[in-house]
């Protein structure tokens, strides 16, 4: 008996390297699923509101793990962002998608992962002309494993304190959505890391 092909076990990577086969879940303003759209189409202006997730993982010192997106990515290549961002497959629980993608991108699983609310935003990306119309599920957690990033996804990683983040943010290019999701996740981040971490 073969393993059933479900969103979690299917590879979702067509051999020709394009993103055409990836479907996103379209939602209404309340986050209720209303259909699907191909990934690139959902990001073409003016953008279609779709489900997404953002993960913020911290080490035992309360430092946030940032990732620099790989230079080969079609959307926001080379920019810095939070630990992991992505889109659940249609029908996939955001929590499961967040854990799956964290492992796929960083080669390490969170030792703790908790829901941290949702945020809805509309961010045009000036470089690509693509638009992020997202209903974003936020997750915070801890990471204690050694990172083995996938070079196709991640160019670089860094653990930062709030002052180090401020310094980097002033110097480097960050994703257009980064501050929006960070601010939305802050209450949960403070609860997770404690006041001494400074978030």
Short mmCIF file of C-alpha atoms in Angstrom, two decimals:
data_model
loop_
_atom_site.label_atom_id
_atom_site.label_comp_id
_atom_site.label_asym_id
_atom_site.label_seq_id
_atom_site.Cartn_x
_atom_site.Cartn_y
_atom_site.Cartn_z
CA UNK A 1 0.00 0.00 0.00
CA UNK A 2 1.69 3.25 -1.13
CA UNK A 3 1.62 6.38 0.88
CA UNK A 4 -1.28 8.61 -0.20
CA UNK A 5 -0.23 11.77 -1.99
CA UNK A 6 -1.37 14.56 0.30
CA UNK A 7 -0.24 18.18 0.35
CA UNK A 8 2.32 17.26 2.99
CA UNK A 9 3.90 14.38 1.05
CA UNK A 10 3.64 15.65 -2.54
CA UNK A 11 6.81 17.33 -3.73
CA UNK A 12 5.12 20.35 -5.30
CA UNK A 13 8.24 21.08 -7.33
CA UNK A 14 7.74 20.60 -11.07
CA UNK A 15 10.88 19.33 -12.76
CA UNK A 16 11.20 22.38 -15.00
CA UNK A 17 11.86 24.60 -11.98
CA UNK A 18 8.96 26.99 -12.53
CA UNK A 19 6.37 27.80 -9.90
CA UNK A 20 3.32 27.09 -12.10
CA UNK A 21 2.04 24.14 -10.14
CA UNK A 22 1.89 25.90 -6.77
CA UNK A 23 -1.61 26.84 -5.69
CA UNK A 24 -2.45 29.22 -2.87
CA UNK A 25 -5.62 29.38 -0.83
CA UNK A 26 -7.67 32.52 -1.51
CA UNK A 27 -9.56 33.92 1.49
CA UNK A 28 -12.05 36.65 2.28
CA UNK A 29 -11.38 39.46 4.77
CA UNK A 30 -12.33 37.12 7.65
CA UNK A 31 -9.81 34.48 6.57
CA UNK A 32 -12.48 32.11 5.24
CA UNK A 33 -11.31 30.04 2.25
CA UNK A 34 -13.04 31.07 -0.98
CA UNK A 35 -10.95 29.29 -3.62
CA UNK A 36 -7.45 28.83 -4.98
CA UNK A 37 -5.15 30.67 -7.36
CA UNK A 38 -1.80 29.94 -8.93
CA UNK A 39 0.99 31.50 -6.86
CA UNK A 40 2.31 34.04 -9.35
CA UNK A 41 -1.20 35.06 -10.45
CA UNK A 42 -2.17 35.76 -6.83
CA UNK A 43 0.77 38.17 -6.56
CA UNK A 44 0.15 40.07 -9.82
CA UNK A 45 -1.24 43.60 -9.21
CA UNK A 46 -3.61 44.37 -7.58
CA UNK A 47 -3.04 41.01 -5.86
CA UNK A 48 -5.55 38.46 -4.58
CA UNK A 49 -5.99 38.04 -0.83
CA UNK A 50 -4.49 34.69 0.12
CA UNK A 51 -3.47 32.71 3.18
CA UNK A 52 0.13 32.94 4.33
CA UNK A 53 2.18 32.34 7.45
CA UNK A 54 5.16 33.97 9.15
CA UNK A 55 7.38 32.27 11.72
CA UNK A 56 9.55 33.99 14.35
CA UNK A 57 11.96 31.62 16.09
CA UNK A 58 14.25 32.53 18.98
CA UNK A 59 17.26 30.96 20.63
CA UNK A 60 17.61 30.46 24.39
CA UNK A 61 19.01 34.00 24.70
CA UNK A 62 15.90 35.55 23.17
CA UNK A 63 17.61 36.41 19.88
CA UNK A 64 15.49 36.33 16.71
CA UNK A 65 16.59 34.15 13.80
CA UNK A 66 16.59 36.17 10.58
CA UNK A 67 17.03 34.71 7.13
CA UNK A 68 18.28 36.34 3.97
CA UNK A 69 16.23 35.07 1.06
CA UNK A 70 18.17 33.28 -1.67
CA UNK A 71 19.24 35.43 -4.61
CA UNK A 72 17.46 33.10 -7.05
CA UNK A 73 13.95 33.66 -5.64
CA UNK A 74 11.48 35.40 -7.99
CA UNK A 75 9.98 37.50 -5.17
CA UNK A 76 12.14 39.73 -2.94
CA UNK A 77 15.45 37.91 -3.65
CA UNK A 78 18.37 38.68 -1.35
CA UNK A 79 16.36 40.64 1.20
CA UNK A 80 16.36 39.90 4.92
CA UNK A 81 13.19 38.75 6.63
CA UNK A 82 11.91 36.82 9.62
CA UNK A 83 12.77 33.17 10.26
CA UNK A 84 10.40 31.70 7.69
CA UNK A 85 7.48 32.90 5.53
CA UNK A 86 5.31 31.02 3.12
CA UNK A 87 1.93 29.84 1.99
CA UNK A 88 0.03 26.74 3.13
CA UNK A 89 -1.05 24.41 0.36
CA UNK A 90 -4.82 24.49 -0.18
CA UNK A 91 -6.37 22.56 2.70
CA UNK A 92 -3.14 22.45 4.73
CA UNK A 93 -3.33 23.81 8.29
CA UNK A 94 -1.20 26.95 8.68
CA UNK A 95 0.49 25.46 11.77
CA UNK A 96 1.52 22.37 9.81
CA UNK A 97 2.71 24.50 6.89
CA UNK A 98 4.79 26.69 9.21
CA UNK A 99 6.53 23.68 10.78
CA UNK A 100 7.04 22.00 7.38
CA UNK A 101 8.54 25.04 5.68
CA UNK A 102 10.80 25.90 8.61
CA UNK A 103 12.33 22.45 8.28
CA UNK A 104 12.48 22.57 4.45
CA UNK A 105 14.17 25.99 4.39
CA UNK A 106 16.40 25.83 7.47
CA UNK A 107 16.97 22.10 7.95
CA UNK A 108 15.88 22.34 11.59
CA UNK A 109 12.54 21.95 13.34
CA UNK A 110 11.28 24.30 16.04
CA UNK A 111 11.47 22.86 19.56
CA UNK A 112 8.36 24.91 20.32
CA UNK A 113 5.85 26.55 18.00
CA UNK A 114 2.77 28.52 19.08
CA UNK A 115 0.06 30.46 17.25
CA UNK A 116 0.39 34.23 17.61
CA UNK A 117 -2.68 35.62 15.85
CA UNK A 118 -3.18 36.89 12.32
CA UNK A 119 -2.46 40.08 10.41
CA UNK A 120 -3.84 41.26 7.08
CA UNK A 121 -1.79 43.54 4.84
CA UNK A 122 -1.30 44.83 1.32
CA UNK A 123 2.37 45.42 0.46
CA UNK A 124 3.45 46.18 -3.10
CA UNK A 125 7.06 45.13 -3.77
CA UNK A 126 8.73 48.06 -5.56
CA UNK A 127 11.43 45.87 -7.14
CA UNK A 128 9.32 43.16 -8.76
CA UNK A 129 6.01 45.01 -9.09
CA UNK A 130 4.33 42.06 -7.33
CA UNK A 131 1.81 42.65 -4.57
CA UNK A 132 1.49 40.87 -1.21
CA UNK A 133 -2.20 40.80 -0.34
CA UNK A 134 -1.99 38.42 2.58
CA UNK A 135 -4.02 37.08 5.43
CA UNK A 136 -1.04 36.02 7.49
CA UNK A 137 -1.04 33.50 10.35
CA UNK A 138 1.73 34.32 12.83
CA UNK A 139 3.76 31.77 14.79
CA UNK A 140 6.42 32.21 17.45
CA UNK A 141 8.70 29.56 18.86
CA UNK A 142 12.10 28.33 19.94
CA UNK A 143 14.88 26.78 17.92
CA UNK A 144 17.63 24.73 19.54
CA UNK A 145 18.82 22.62 16.61
CA UNK A 146 21.81 23.19 14.33
CA UNK A 147 20.73 24.96 11.13
CA UNK A 148 21.28 23.33 7.74
CA UNK A 149 19.75 25.91 5.39
CA UNK A 150 18.70 24.96 1.87
CA UNK A 151 20.85 27.20 -0.38
CA UNK A 152 18.03 27.35 -2.95
CA UNK A 153 15.87 29.11 -0.34
CA UNK A 154 18.21 30.81 2.10
CA UNK A 155 21.36 32.84 1.34
CA UNK A 156 22.31 33.55 4.95
CA UNK A 157 21.02 33.49 8.54
CA UNK A 158 21.67 35.52 11.68
CA UNK A 159 20.47 35.55 15.30
CA UNK A 160 19.87 39.14 16.44
CA UNK A 161 19.00 41.10 19.57
CA UNK A 162 16.59 44.05 19.18
CA UNK A 163 19.48 46.59 18.95
CA UNK A 164 21.28 44.41 16.38
CA UNK A 165 18.06 44.17 14.38
CA UNK A 166 17.65 47.96 14.42
CA UNK A 167 21.22 48.34 13.17
CA UNK A 168 20.70 45.80 10.37
CA UNK A 169 17.33 47.26 9.44
CA UNK A 170 18.94 50.67 8.94
CA UNK A 171 21.73 49.17 6.82
CA UNK A 172 20.31 46.23 4.86
CA UNK A 173 17.24 45.69 2.69
CA UNK A 174 14.40 43.87 4.45
CA UNK A 175 11.23 42.39 2.99
CA UNK A 176 8.39 44.89 2.52
CA UNK A 177 6.23 42.95 4.99
CA UNK A 178 8.85 42.39 7.72
CA UNK A 179 7.99 45.25 10.11
CA UNK A 180 4.26 44.66 9.71
CA UNK A 181 4.49 41.01 10.75
CA UNK A 182 7.06 41.71 13.49
CA UNK A 183 4.87 44.37 15.08
CA UNK A 184 1.79 42.12 14.87
CA UNK A 185 3.71 39.27 16.53
CA UNK A 186 5.31 41.41 19.27
CA UNK A 187 2.84 40.63 22.08
CA UNK A 188 3.36 36.89 21.58
CA UNK A 189 7.13 37.40 21.18
CA UNK A 190 7.31 39.25 24.51
CA UNK A 191 5.32 36.50 26.19
CA UNK A 192 7.70 33.88 24.77
CA UNK A 193 11.05 35.61 25.35
CA UNK A 194 10.32 37.59 28.52
CA UNK A 195 10.78 41.31 29.08
CA UNK A 196 14.56 41.09 29.49
CA UNK A 197 15.00 40.12 25.82
CA UNK A 198 13.80 43.59 24.88
CA UNK A 199 11.22 42.82 22.18
#
